[in-house]
Coordinates of C-alpha atoms in Angstrom, one line a residue:
X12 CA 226.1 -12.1 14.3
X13 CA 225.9 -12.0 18.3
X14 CA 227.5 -8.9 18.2
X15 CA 225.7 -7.4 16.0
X16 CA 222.5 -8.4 17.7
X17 CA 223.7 -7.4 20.8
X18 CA 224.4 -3.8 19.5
X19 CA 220.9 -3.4 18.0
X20 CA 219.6 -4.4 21.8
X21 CA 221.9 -1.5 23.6
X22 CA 220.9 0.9 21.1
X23 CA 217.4 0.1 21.1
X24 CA 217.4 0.3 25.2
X25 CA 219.5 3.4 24.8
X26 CA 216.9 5.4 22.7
X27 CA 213.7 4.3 25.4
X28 CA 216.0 5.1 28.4
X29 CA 216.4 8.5 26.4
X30 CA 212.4 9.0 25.3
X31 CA 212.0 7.9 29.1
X32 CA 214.3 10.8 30.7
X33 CA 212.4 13.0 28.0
X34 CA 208.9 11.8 29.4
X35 CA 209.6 12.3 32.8
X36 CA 211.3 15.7 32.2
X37 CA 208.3 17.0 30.0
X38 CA 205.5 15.1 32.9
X39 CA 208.1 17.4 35.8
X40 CA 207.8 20.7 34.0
X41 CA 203.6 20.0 33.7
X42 CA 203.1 19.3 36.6
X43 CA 205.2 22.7 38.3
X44 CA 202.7 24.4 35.5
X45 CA 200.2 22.8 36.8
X46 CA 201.5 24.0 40.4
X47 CA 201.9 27.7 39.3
X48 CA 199.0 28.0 37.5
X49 CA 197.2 26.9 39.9
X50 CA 198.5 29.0 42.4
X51 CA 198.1 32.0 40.2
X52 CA 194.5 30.9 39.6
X53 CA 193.7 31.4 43.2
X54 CA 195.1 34.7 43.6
X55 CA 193.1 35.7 40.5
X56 CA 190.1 34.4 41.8
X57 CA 190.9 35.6 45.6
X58 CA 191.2 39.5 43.4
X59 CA 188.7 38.9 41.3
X60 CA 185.9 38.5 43.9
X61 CA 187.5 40.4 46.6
X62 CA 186.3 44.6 46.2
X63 CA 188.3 45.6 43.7
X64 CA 190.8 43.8 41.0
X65 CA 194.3 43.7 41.6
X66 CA 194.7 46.2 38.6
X67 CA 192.3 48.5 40.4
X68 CA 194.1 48.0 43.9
X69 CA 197.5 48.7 41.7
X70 CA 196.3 52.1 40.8
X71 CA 194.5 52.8 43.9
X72 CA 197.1 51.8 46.9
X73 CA 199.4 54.3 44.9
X74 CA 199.9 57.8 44.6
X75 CA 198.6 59.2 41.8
X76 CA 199.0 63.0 40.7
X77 CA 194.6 63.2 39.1
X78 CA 193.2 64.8 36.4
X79 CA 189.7 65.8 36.7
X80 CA 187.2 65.8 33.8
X81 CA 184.6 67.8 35.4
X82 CA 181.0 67.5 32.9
X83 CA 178.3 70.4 33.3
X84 CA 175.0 70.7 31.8
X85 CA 174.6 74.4 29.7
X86 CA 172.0 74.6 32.5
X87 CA 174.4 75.1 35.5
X88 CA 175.6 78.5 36.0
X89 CA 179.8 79.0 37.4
X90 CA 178.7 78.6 40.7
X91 CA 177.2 75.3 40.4
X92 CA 180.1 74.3 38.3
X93 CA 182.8 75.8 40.8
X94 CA 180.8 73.3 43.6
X95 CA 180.6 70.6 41.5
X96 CA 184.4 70.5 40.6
X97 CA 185.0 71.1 44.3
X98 CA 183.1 68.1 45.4
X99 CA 185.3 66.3 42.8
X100 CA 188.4 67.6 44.3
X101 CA 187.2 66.6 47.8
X102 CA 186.5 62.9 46.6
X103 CA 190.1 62.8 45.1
X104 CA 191.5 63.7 48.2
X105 CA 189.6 61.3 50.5
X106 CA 192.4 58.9 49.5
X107 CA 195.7 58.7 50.5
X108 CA 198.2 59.8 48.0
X109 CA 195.8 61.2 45.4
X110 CA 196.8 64.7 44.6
X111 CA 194.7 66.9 42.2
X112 CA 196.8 68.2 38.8
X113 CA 194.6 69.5 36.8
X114 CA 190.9 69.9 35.7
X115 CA 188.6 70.7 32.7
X116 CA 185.0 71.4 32.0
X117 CA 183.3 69.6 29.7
X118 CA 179.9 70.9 28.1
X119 CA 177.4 68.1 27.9
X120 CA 174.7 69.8 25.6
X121 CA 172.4 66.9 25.8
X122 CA 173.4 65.4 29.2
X123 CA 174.6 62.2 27.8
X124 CA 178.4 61.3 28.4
X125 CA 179.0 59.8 25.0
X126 CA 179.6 63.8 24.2
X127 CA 183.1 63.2 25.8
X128 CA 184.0 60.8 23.0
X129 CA 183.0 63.1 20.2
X130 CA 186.0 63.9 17.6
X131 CA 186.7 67.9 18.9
X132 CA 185.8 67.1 22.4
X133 CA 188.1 64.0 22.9
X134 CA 191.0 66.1 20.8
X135 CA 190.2 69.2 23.3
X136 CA 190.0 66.9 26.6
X137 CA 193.2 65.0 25.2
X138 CA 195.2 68.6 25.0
X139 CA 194.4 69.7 28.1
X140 CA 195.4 66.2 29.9
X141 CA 198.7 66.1 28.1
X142 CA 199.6 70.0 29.1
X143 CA 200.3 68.4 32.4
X144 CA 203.0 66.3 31.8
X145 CA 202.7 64.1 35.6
X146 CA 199.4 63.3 35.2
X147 CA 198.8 59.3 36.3
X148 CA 195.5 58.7 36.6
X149 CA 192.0 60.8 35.2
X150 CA 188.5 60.9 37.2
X151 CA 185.6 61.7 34.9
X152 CA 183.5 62.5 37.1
X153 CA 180.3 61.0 35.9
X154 CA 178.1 58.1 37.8
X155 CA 179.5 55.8 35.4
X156 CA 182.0 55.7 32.0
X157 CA 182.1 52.6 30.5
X158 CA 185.2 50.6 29.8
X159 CA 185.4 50.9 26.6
X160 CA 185.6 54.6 27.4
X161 CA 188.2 54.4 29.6
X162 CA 190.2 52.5 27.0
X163 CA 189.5 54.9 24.2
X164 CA 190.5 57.9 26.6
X165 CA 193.8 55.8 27.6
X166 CA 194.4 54.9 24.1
X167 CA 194.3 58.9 23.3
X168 CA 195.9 60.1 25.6
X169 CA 199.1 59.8 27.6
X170 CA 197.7 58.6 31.1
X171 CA 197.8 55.0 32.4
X172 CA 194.4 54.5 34.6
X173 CA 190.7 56.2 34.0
X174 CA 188.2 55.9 36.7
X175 CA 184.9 57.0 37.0
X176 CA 182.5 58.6 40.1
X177 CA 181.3 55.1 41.2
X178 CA 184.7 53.5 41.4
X179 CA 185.9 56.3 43.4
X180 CA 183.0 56.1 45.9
X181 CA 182.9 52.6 45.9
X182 CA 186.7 52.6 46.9
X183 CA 186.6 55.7 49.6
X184 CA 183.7 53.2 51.0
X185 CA 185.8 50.6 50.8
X186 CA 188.1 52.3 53.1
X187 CA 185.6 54.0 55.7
X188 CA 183.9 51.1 56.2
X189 CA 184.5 49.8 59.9
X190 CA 181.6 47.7 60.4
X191 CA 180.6 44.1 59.2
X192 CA 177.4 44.8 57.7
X193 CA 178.9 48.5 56.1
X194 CA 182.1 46.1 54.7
X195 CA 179.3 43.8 53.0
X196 CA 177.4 46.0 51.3
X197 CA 180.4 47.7 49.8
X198 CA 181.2 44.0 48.6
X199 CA 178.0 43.7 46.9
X200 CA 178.2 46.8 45.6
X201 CA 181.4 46.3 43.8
X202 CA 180.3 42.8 42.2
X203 CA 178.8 44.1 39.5
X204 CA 181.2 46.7 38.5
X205 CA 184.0 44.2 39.0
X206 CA 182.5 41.8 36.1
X207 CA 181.8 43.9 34.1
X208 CA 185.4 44.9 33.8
X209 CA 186.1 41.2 33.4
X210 CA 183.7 40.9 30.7
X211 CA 185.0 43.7 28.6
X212 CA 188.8 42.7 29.0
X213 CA 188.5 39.1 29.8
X214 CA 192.4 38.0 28.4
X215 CA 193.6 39.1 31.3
X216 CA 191.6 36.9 33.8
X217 CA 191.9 34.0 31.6
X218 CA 193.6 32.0 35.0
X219 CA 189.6 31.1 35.2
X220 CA 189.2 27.6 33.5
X221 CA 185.8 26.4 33.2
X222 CA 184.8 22.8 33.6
X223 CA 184.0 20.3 31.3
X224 CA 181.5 21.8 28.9
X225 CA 181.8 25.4 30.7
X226 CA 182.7 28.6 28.9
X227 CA 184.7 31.4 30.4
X228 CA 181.7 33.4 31.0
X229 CA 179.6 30.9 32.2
X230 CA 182.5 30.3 34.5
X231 CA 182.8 34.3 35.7
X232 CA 178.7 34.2 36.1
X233 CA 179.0 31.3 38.0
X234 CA 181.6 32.6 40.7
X235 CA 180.2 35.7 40.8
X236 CA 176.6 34.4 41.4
X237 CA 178.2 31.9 44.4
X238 CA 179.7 35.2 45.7
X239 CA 176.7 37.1 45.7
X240 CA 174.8 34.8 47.5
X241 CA 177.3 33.8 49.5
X242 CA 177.1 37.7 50.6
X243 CA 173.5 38.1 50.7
X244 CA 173.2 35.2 53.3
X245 CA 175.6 36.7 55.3
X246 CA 173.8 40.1 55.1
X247 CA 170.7 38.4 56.2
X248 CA 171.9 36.9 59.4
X249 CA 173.2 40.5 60.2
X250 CA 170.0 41.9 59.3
X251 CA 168.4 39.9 61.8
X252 CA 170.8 40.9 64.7
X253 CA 170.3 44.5 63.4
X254 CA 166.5 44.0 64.0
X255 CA 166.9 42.4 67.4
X256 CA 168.7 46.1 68.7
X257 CA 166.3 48.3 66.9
X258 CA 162.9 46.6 68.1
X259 CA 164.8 46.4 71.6
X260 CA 165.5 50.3 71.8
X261 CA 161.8 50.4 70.1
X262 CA 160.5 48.4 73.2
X263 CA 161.9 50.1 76.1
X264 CA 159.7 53.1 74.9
X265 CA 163.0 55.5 74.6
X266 CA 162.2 58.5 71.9
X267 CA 165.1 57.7 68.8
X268 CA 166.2 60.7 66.6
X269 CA 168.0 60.5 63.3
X270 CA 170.3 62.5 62.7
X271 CA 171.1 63.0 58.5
X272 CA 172.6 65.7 56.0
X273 CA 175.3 66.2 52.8
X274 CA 177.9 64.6 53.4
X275 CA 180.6 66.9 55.8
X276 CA 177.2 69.3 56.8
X277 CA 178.5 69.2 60.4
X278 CA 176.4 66.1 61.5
X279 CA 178.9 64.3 63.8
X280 CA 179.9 67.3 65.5
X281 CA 176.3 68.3 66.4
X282 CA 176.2 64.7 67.6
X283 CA 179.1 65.3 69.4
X284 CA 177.3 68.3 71.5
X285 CA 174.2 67.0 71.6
X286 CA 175.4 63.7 73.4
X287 CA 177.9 65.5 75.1
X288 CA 180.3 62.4 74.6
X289 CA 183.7 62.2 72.8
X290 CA 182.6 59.1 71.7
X291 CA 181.4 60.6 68.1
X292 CA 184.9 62.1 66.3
X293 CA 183.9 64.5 63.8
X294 CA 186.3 64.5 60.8
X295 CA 186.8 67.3 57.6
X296 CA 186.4 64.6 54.9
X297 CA 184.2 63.2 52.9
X298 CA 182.2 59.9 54.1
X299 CA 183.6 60.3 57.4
X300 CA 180.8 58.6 59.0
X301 CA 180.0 55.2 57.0
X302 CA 178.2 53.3 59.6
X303 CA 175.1 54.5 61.7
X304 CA 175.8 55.0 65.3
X305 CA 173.7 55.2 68.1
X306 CA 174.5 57.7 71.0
X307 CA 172.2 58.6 73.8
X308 CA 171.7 61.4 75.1
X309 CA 169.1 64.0 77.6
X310 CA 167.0 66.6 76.9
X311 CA 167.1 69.8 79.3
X312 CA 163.4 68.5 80.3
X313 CA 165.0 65.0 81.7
X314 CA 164.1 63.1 78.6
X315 CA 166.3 60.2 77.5
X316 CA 166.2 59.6 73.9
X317 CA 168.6 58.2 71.8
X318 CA 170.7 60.0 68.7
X319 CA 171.5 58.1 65.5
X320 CA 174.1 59.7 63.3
X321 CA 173.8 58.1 59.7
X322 CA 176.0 58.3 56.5
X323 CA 176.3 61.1 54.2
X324 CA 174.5 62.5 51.4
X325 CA 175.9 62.7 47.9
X326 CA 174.6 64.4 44.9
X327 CA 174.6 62.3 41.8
X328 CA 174.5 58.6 43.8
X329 CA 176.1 56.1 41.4
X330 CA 173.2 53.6 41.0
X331 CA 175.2 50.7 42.4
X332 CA 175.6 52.4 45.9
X333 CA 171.5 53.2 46.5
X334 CA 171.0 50.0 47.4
X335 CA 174.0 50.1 49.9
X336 CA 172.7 53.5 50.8
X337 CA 169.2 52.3 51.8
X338 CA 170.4 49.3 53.5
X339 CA 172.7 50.7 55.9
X340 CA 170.2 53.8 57.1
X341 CA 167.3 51.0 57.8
X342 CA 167.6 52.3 61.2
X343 CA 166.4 56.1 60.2
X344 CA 162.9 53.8 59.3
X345 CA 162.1 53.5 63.2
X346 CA 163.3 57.1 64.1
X347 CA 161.0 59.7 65.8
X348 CA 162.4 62.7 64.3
X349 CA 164.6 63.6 61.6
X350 CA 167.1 66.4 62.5
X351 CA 168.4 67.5 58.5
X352 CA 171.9 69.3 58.8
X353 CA 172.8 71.8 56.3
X354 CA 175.6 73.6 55.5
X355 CA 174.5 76.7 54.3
X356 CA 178.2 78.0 53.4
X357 CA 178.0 75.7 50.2
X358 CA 177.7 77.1 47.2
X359 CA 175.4 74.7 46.1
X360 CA 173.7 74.0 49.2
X361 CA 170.0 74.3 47.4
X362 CA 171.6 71.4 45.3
X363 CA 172.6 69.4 48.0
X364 CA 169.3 70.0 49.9
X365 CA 167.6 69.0 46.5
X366 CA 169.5 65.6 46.7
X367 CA 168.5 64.6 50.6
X368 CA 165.2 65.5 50.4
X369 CA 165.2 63.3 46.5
X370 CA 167.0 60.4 48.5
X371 CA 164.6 60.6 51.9
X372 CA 161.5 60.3 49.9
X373 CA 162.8 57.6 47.9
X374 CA 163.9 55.4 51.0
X375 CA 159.7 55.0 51.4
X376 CA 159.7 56.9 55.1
X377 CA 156.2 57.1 56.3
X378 CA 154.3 59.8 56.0
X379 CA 154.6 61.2 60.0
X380 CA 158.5 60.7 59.7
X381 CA 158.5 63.2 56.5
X382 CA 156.2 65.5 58.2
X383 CA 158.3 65.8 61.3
X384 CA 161.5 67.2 60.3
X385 CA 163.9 70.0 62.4
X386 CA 166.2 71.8 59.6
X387 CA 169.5 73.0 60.9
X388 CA 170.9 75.6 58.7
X389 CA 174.6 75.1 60.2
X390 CA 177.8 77.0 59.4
X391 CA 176.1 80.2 58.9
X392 CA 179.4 82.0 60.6
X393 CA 181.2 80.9 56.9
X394 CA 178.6 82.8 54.9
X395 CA 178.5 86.0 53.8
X396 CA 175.8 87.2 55.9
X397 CA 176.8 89.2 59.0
X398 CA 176.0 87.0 62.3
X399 CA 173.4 89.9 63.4
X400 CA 171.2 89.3 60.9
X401 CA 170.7 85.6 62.3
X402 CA 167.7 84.7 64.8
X403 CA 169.7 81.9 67.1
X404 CA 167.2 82.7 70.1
X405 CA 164.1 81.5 68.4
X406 CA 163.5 79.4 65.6
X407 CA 161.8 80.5 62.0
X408 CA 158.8 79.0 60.7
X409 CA 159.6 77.7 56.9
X410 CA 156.9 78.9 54.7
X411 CA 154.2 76.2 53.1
X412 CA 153.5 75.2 49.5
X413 CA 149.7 76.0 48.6
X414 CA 147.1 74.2 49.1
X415 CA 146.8 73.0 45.3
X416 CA 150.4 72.7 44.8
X417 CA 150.3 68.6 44.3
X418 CA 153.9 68.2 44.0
X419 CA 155.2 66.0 47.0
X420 CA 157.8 67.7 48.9
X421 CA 159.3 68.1 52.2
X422 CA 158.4 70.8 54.4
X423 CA 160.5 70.5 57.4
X424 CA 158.2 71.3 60.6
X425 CA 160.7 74.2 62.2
X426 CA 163.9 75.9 61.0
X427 CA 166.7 76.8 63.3
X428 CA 170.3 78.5 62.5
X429 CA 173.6 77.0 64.4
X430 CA 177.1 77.5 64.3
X431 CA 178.3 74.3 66.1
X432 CA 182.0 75.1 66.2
X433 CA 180.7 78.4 67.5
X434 CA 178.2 76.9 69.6
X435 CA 175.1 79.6 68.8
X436 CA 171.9 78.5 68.4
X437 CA 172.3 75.1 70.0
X438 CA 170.4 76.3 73.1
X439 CA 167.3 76.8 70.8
X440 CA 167.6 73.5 68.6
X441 CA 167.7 71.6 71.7
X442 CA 164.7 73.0 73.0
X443 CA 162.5 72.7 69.6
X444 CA 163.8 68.8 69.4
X445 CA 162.2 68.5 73.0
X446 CA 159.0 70.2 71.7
X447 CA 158.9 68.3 68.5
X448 CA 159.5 65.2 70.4
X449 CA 156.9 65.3 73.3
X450 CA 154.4 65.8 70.7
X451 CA 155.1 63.3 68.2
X452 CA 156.0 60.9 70.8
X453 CA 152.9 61.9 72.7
X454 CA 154.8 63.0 76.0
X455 CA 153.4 65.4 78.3
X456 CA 154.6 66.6 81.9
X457 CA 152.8 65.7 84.6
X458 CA 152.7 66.0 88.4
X459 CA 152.1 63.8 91.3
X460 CA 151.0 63.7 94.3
X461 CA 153.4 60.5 95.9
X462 CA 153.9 59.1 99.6
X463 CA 157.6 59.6 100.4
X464 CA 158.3 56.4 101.4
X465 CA 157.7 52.9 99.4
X466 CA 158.4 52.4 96.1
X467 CA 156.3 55.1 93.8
X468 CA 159.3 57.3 93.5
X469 CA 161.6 54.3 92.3
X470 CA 159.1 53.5 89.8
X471 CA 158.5 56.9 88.7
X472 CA 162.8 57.5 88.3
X473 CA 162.8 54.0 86.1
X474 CA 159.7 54.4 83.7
X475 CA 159.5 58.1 83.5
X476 CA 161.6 61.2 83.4
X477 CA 161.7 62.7 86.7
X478 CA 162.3 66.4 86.3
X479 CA 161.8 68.0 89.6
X480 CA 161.1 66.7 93.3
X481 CA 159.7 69.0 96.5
X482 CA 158.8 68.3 99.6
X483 CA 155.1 69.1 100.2
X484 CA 154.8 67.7 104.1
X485 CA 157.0 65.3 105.5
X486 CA 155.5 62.6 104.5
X487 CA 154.5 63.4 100.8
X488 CA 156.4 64.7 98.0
X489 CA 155.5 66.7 94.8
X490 CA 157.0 65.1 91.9
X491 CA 157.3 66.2 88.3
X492 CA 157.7 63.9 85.6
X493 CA 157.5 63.5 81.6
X494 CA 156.0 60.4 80.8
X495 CA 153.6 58.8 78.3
X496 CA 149.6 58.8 79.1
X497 CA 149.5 54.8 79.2
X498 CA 152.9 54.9 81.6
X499 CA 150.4 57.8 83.5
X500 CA 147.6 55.6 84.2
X501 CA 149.5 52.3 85.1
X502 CA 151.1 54.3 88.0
X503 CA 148.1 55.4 89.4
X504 CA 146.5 51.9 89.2
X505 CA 149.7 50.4 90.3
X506 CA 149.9 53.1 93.2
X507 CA 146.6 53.8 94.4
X508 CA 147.7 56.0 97.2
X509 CA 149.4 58.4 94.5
X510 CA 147.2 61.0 93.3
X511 CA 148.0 63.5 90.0
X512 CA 148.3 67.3 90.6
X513 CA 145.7 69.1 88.0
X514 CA 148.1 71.8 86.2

């Protein structure tokens, strides 16, 4: 009877030793779960709300061999199509590794991009992609094809990844960006394309687990609205130390120009001359300059003013980038002048004038900043115009609208033709931007009368521009100078013993 108690005892403690070791195994291999998941949760979110998704960064960080869907209104004629596929090209090529395969038009008859999905135009698009058997990746090249698009044009055809204009641009910003503030605004410009990719394929982001009570949207709005404002907060305190530059260049009373154009028009390079400083690199690429710079530089009169070179223009902005766009050119708000670069070897360079001058006015410039504006028509040694029937000694007056035209446009206040890698005409641009700028800034040259010793000269060399100085007697000097009326009349008040020379 002992015995047989006995055995039920070892049997019993035998089977809760085993459901023990079971427990414990089961509790170990939750919590490493609970380890892993949580560690792939991070990197998800750390993807998620970083620029791009990790299947975005997949596709983009490799080499892809792109096909181009290229859509044309029946409006454009072959030479606005050939530029319009060539500024895709150009854009595909930005990044590293993307090489250009292949490219089709596609007819939009009624502008809208749902065409592409249409039963003979998908089955004609579809044809054309699989004819070239390496193709990796397809840019329609449209501001913006939905995901579900992109899925149905995967699920058609052969290729792996679809991506639209905005991706692209967002991504090539992505990359150019050098500054703080430009890296920012690219971030806050991605957010919203970023979620809604989440939203349409949300299985494979489902690492986010809400709280208790909280969906898996609410949870994606939620970290998306912390990173936004997060960003926006951050953007605001660089704002401020943006401000703090601008009102002190605006203060010391030095003329600022801004310097804007198409994007690859030749604006670094005329920076580049006009400064005379290596300091601005001009590169053949698109978005090559991504963050305004300011470069000083003289006038052949004496006059220090400052040069700001500004991002390129693009035809077709995706709408997600105007915001980044405006915020990043707030500078070209306090200029003096506007010097617009064109390149007037494009094929479609009235279209990409069309697009700067659409962009400037809506930025909300003021009206004496729209009305002051030096139009270089650059690269006129790549046209088909012989270089003699160019005037690059004296500017050309554009011609005006009529006086009841009541469109709003942009009439640019003198014209001038360059060829900065040939260097002509530069002579004659930098003396209309002198002109323009003495009378807008309301300069004027003016000569005094000044004892040669004390400290009148050393006054006139710090608040003025001091263009000549002669020897009258030998103790008074005649000195030229470009300065400001008020500047004018605090040296003679200042300097009594100074008198001004009537010209």
């Amino acid at each position: 009877m002992n015995f047989r108690l006995a055995h039920k005892v070892l049997s019993s403690s035998i089977q809760a030793l085993s459901c023990l070791r079971t427990i414990l195994l089961r509790s170990n291999k939750f919590s490493v779960s609970c380890v892993h998941h949580q560690k792939f949760e991070n990197e998800q979110r750390k993807s998620v709300l970083g620029v791009f998704t990790s299947e975005d960064e997949k596709y983009f960080h490799k080499s892809q061999q792109v096909f181009i869907l290229q859509p044309y209104n029946m409006i454009d004629g072959e030479t606005v199509k050939k530029a319009k596929l060539d500024e895709s090209i150009a854009l595909v090529e930005s990044i590293p590794g993307w090489k250009p395969t292949g490219n089709h038009f596609v007819e939009l008859r009624s502008g809208d991009i749902n065409e592409l999905l249409g039963k003979n135009t998908l089955s004609q698009t579809v044809t054309k992609i699989n004819e070239v058997p390496s193709v990796s990746c397809v840019f329609v090249s449209t501001k913006q094809f939905s995901v579900q698009h992109k899925a149905a044009l995967i699920n058609a055809s052969a290729t792996r990844y679809v991506c639209d204009r905005q991706e692209l641009v967002l991504y090539i910003f992505y990359l150019r960006a050098q500054s703080k503030f430009a890296q920012l605004q690219v971030t806050l410009a991605a957010l919203p394309q970023i979620q809604q990719n989440i939203y349409a394929d949300p299985y494979k982001y489902m690492a986010f687990k809400g709280c208790s009570g909280e969906s898996f949207m609410e949870r994606i709005a939620r970290e998306f609205k912390t990173k936004e404002q997060k960003l926006q907060r951050q953007l605001k305190k660089l704002k401020k130390e943006r401000e703090v530059v601008s009102s002190v260049r605006k203060s010391s009373g030095v003329p600022t120009v801004a310097i804007v154009g198409y994007t690859n028009a030749g604006k670094t390079s005329l920076v580049q001359i006009l400064s005379r400083t290596g300091r601005a690199k001009p590169k053949d690429e698109l978005f090559s300059t991504l963050d305004v710079t300011a470069h000083s530089a003289v006038l052949p009169n004496q006059l220090n003013y400052v040069l700001i070179d500004s991002v390129g223009f693009l035809s077709d902005i995706p709408k997600g980038l105007i915001n980044a766009f405006t915020a990043i050119m707030e500078d070209m708000l306090q200029a003096d002048l506007i010097i617009h670069v064109r390149d007037m070897s494009h094929p479609d360079c009235k279209g990409q004038l069309k697009s700067v001058l659409s962009f400037l006015l809506s930025m909300g410039l003021r009206e004496t900043l729209l009305n002051n504006i030096v139009e270089v028509r650059n690269k006129v040694d790549l046209t088909d115009r012989s270089l003699s029937t160019f005037q690059f000694d004296k500017p050309t007056e554009p011609k005006r609208p009529k006086a009841e035209s009541s469109t709003k446009c942009i009439i640019p206040v003198v014209i001038c033709y360059t060829s900065i890698t040939r260097n002509l005409g530069i002579d004659t641009l930098l003396s209309q931007v002198e002109k323009q700028l003495m009378r807008v800034t309301n300069r004027r040259e003016v000569k005094f009368d000044i004892p040669s010793h004390g400290l009148h000269l050393k006054w006139l060399a710090s608040e003025c521009s001091v263009q000549n100085i002669q020897a009258v007697t030998d103790h008074r000097l005649c000195v030229t100078v470009v300065a400001v009326d008020w500047k004018i009349k605090k040296f003679l008040s200042v300097f009594p013993d100074s008198k001004q020379i009537e010209t």
